[in-house]
Short mmCIF file of C-alpha atoms and ligand atoms in Angstrom, two decimals:
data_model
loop_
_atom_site.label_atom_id
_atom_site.label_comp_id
_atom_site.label_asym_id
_atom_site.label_seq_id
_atom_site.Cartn_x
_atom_site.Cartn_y
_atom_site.Cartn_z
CA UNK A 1 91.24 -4.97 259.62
CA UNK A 2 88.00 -5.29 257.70
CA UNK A 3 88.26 -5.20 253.89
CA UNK A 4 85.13 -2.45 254.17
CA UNK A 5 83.97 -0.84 256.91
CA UNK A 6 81.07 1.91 257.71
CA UNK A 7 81.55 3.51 261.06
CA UNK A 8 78.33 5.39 261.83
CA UNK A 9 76.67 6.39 258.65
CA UNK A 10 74.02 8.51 258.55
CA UNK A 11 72.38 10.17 255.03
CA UNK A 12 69.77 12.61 255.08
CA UNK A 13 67.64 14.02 252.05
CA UNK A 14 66.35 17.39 253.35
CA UNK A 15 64.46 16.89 255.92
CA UNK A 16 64.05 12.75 255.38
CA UNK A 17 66.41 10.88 257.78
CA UNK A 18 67.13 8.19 255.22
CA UNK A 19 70.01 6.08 257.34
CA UNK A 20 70.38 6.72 260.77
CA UNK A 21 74.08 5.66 262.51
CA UNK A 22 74.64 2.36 260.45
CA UNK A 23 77.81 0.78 261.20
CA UNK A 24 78.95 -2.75 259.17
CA UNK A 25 81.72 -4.24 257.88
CA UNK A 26 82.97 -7.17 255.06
CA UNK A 27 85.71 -9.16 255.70
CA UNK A 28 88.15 -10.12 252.70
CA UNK A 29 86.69 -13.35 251.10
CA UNK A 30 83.63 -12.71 253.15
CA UNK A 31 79.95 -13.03 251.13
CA UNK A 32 77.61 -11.24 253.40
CA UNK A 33 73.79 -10.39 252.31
CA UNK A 34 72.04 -7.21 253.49
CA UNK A 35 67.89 -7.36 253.77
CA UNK A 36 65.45 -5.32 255.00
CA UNK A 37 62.14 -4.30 254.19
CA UNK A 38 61.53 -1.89 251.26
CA UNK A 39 62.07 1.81 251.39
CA UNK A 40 64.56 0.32 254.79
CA UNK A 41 67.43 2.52 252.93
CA UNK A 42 69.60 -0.86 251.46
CA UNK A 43 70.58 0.81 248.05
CA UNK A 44 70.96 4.11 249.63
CA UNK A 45 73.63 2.77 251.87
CA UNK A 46 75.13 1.31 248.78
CA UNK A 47 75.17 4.56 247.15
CA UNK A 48 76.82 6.04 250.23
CA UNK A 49 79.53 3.52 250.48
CA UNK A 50 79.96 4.00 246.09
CA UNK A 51 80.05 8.28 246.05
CA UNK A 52 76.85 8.12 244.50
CA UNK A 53 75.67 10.48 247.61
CA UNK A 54 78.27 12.45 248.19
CA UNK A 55 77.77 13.00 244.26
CA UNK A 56 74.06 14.23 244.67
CA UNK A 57 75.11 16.10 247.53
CA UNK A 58 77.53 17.78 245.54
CA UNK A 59 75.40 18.08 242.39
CA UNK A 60 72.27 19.12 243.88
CA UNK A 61 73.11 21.35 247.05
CA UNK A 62 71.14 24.06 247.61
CA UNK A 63 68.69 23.01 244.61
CA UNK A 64 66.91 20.89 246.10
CA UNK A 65 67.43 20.40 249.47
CA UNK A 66 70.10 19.90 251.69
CA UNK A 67 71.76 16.17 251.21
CA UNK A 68 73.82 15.54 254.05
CA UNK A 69 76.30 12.46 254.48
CA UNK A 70 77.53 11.69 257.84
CA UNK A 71 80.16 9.00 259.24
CA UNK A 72 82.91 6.81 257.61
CA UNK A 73 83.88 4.22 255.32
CA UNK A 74 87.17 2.81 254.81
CA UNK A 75 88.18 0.64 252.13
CA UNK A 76 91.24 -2.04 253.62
CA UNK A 77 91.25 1.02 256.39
CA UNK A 78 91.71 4.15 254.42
CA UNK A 79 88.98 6.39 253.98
CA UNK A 80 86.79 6.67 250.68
CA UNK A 81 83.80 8.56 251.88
CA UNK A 82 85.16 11.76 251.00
CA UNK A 83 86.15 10.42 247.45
CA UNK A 84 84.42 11.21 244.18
CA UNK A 85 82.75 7.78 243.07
CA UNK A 86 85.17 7.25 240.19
CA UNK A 87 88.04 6.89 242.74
CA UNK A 88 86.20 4.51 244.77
CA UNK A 89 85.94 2.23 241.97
CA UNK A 90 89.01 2.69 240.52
CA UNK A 91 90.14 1.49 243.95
CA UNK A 92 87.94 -1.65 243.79
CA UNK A 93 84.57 -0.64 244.93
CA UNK A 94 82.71 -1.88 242.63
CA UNK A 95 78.85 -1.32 242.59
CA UNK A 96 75.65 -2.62 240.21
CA UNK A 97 72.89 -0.30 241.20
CA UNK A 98 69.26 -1.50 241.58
CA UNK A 99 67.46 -1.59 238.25
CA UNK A 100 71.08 -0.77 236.16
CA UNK A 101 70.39 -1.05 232.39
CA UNK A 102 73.31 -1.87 229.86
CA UNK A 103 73.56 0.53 226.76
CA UNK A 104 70.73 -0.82 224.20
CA UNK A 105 72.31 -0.14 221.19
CA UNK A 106 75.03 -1.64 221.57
CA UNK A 107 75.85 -5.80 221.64
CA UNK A 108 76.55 -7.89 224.65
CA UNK A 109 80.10 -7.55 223.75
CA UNK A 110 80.72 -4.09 223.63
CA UNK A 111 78.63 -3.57 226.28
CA UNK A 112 81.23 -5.51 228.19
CA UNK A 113 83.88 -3.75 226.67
CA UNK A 114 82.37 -0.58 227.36
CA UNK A 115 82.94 -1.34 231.36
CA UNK A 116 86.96 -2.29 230.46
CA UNK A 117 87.77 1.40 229.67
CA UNK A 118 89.74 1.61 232.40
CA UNK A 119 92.33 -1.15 231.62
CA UNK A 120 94.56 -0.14 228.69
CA UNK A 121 96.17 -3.64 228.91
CA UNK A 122 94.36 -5.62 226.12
CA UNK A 123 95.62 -9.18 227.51
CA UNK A 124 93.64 -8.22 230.69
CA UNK A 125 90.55 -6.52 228.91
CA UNK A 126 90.74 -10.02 227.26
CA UNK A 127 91.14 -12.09 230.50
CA UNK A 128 88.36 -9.96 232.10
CA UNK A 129 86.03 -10.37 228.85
CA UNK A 130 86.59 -14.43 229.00
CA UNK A 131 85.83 -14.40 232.61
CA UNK A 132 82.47 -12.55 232.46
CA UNK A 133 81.53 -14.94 229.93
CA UNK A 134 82.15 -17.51 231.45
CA UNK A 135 79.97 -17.12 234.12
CA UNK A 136 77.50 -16.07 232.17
CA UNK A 137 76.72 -18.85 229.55
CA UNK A 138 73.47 -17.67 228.26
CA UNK A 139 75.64 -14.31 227.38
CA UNK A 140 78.08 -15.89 225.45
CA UNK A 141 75.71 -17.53 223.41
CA UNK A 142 74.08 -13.85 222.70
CA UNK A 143 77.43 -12.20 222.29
CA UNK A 144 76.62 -9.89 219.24
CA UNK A 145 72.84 -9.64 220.33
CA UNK A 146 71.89 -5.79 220.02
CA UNK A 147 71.11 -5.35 224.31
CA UNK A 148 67.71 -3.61 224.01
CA UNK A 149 66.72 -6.72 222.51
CA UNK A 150 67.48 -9.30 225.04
CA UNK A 151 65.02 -10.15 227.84
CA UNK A 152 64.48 -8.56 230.76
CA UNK A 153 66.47 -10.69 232.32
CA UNK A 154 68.98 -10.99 230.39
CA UNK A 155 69.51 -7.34 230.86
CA UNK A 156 70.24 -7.84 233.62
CA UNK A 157 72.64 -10.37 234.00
CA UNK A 158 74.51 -8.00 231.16
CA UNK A 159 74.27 -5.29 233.95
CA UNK A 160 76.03 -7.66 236.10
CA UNK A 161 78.09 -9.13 234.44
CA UNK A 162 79.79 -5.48 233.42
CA UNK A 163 80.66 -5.10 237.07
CA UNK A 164 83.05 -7.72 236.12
CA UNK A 165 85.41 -6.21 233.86
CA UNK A 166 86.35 -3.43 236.44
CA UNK A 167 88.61 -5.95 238.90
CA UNK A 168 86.36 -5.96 242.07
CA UNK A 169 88.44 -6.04 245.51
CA UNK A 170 84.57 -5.69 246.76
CA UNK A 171 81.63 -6.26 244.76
CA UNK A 172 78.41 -4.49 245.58
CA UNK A 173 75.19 -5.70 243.81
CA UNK A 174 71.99 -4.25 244.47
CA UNK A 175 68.66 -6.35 243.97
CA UNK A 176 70.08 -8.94 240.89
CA UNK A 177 67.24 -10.64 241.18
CA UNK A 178 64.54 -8.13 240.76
CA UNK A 179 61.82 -8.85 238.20
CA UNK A 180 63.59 -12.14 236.94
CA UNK A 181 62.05 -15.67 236.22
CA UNK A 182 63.35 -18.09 238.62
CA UNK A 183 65.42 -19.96 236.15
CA UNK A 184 67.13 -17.03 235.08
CA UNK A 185 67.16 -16.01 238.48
CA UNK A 186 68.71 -18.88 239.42
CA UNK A 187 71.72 -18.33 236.75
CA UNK A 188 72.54 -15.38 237.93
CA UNK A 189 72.43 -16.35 241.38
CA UNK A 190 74.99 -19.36 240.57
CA UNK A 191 77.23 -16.87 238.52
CA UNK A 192 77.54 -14.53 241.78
CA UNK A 193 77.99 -17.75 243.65
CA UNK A 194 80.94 -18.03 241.52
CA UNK A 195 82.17 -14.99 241.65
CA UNK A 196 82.28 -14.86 245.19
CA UNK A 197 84.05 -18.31 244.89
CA UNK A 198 86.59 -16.80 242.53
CA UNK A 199 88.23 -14.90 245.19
CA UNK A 200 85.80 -11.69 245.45
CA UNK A 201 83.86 -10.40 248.59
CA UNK A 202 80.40 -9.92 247.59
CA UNK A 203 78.03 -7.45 249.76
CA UNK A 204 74.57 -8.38 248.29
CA UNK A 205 71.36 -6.50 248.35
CA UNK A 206 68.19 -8.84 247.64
CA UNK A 207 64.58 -9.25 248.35
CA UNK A 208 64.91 -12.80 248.42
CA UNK A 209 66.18 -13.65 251.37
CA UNK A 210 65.73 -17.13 251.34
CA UNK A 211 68.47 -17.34 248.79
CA UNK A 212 70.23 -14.62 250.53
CA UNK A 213 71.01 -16.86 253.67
CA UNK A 214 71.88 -19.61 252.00
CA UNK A 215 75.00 -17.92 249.84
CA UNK A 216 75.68 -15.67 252.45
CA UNK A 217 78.37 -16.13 255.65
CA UNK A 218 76.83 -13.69 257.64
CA UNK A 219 73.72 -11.01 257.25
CA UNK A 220 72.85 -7.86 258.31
CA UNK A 221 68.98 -7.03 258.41
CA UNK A 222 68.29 -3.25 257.86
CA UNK A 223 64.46 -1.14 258.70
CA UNK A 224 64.46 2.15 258.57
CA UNK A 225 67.83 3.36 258.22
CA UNK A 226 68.95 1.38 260.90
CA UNK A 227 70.66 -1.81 261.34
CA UNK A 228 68.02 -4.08 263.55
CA UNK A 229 70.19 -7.51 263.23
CA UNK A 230 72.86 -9.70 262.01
CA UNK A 231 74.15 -13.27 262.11
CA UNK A 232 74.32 -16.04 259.73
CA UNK A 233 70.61 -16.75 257.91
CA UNK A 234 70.24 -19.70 260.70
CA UNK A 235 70.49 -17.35 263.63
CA UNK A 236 68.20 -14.47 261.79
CA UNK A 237 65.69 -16.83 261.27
CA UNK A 238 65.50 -18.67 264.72
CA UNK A 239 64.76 -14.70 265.98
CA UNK A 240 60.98 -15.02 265.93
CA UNK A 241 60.66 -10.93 265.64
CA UNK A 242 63.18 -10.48 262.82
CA UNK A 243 61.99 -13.42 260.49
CA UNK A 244 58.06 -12.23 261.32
CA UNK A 245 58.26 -8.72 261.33
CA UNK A 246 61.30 -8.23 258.87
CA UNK A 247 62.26 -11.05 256.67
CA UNK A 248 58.84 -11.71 255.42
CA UNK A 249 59.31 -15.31 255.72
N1 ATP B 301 67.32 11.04 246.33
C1 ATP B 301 66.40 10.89 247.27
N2 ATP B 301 65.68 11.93 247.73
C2 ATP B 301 64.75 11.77 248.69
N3 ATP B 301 64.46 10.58 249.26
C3 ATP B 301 65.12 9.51 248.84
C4 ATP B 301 66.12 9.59 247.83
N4 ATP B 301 66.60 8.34 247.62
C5 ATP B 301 65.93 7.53 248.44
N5 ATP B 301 65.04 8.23 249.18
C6 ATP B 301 64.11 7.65 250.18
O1 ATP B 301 64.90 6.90 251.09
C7 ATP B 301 64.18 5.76 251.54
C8 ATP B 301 65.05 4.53 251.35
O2 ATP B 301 65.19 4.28 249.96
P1 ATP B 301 66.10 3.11 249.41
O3 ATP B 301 65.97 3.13 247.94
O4 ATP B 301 67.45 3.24 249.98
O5 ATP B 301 65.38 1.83 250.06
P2 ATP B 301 65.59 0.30 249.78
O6 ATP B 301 65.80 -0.36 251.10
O7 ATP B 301 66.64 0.10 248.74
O8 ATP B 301 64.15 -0.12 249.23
P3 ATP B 301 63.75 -1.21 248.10
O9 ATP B 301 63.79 -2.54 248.80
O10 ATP B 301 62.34 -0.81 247.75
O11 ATP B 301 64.70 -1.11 246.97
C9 ATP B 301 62.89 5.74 250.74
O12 ATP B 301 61.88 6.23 251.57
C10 ATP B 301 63.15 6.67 249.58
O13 ATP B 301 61.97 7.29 249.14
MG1 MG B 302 66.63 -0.67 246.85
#
């Protein structure tokens, strides 16, 4: 049984067909990457699979539009769609939306802390807090920075690295990389690298799909809401329509 699995997904926004029938699945201790061209619908299938739909749906219907979620997805084969997007992650879902921003008045460390709320068990908080920093040297050295002063880029990793104190049975990151100078970039890339190492199942959203294929075991390549291919990076890129019409490379 696949750790996740989507079984026909569809999400519309009124009258905007945003996925159309997308079916995938990650396999415990799997990495796999997910690309596609932008506006293809990558973060809105993360946002399916997370409750972050089915929360607009619930927020917004008959406001603006009609949102309407279609399909399944089952978590080590019980259904989540249907669950608010607080139970998802307290079940292990864990997702770091595109362009997430940690709390700017607040340090590095308690914006970490501020993602631990869930575990009253300070020797794990602690654990969990050690961890993240540990992957992420250039936070530890900024530990009681204020966050709306570090870079960019750092802000990011910060965004990132919170995922990390909720204990991931899936981690879903959406576009790390986005706006980042390639050293940095290539920190943070290394920290998920280790992450995924570390025992976690990674499903990764990213523009660069160069890098993409090379952490990833296998790929799926999304255009306009529906799933167009997927194989391992070598096998994407030896399909001469895919890498020239989708992959941009
Ligand atoms: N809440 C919404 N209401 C209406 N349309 C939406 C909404 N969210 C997303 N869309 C539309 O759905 C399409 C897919 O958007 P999505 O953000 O999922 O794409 P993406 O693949 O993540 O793109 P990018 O690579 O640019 O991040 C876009 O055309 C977008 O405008
Ligand atoms: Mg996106």
């Amino acid at each position: 049984m696949p750790l996740l699995e989507v079984k026909n997904l569809s999400v519309r926004y009124d009258k905007a067909q945003i996925l159309n029938g997308v079916s995938l699945a990650v396999d415990d201790g799997e990495f796999v990457g997910l690309v596609g061209p932008n506006g293809a619908g990558k973060s809105t299938l993360l946002r399916a699979i997370s409750g972050l739909v089915r929360f607009e749906e619930r927020m917004k219907r008959g406001t603006a539009g009609d949102i309407v979620l279609e399909g399944e997805v089952r978590l080590a084969g019980e259904r989540i769609d249907p669950l608010p997007a607080h139970e998802i992650r307290m079940r292990g879902l864990v997702h770091c939306p595109e362009r997430r921003r940690p709390f700017r008045e607040l340090s590095v460390l308690e914006n970490l802390l501020a993602g631990a709320f869930l575990s009253s068990n300070k020797a794990e908080t602690k654990r969990r807090l050690e961890r993240a920093l540990a992957l992420f040297p250039r936070l530890a050295e900024r530990r009681s920075q204020v966050a709306g002063t570090l870079s960019g880029g750092e802000q990011q990793m910060l965004a990132t690295a919170r995922s990390l104190m909720f204990d991931a049975r899936l981690l879903a990151i959406d576009e790390p990389s986005l706006g980042l100078a390639p050293k940095i970039r290539e920190e943070l890339f290394a920290a998920i690298r280790k992450i995924h190492d570390g025992g976690v199942p990674v499903l990764l959203v990213e523009q660069e799909v160069g890098q993409v294929f090379k952490m990833a075991d296998r790929n799926y390549v999304l255009s306009q809401g529906r799933i167009i291919g997927e194989g391992s990076g070598a096998s994407l890129m030896a399909n001469e329509t895919l890498r020239a019409g989708y992959l941009g490379l």
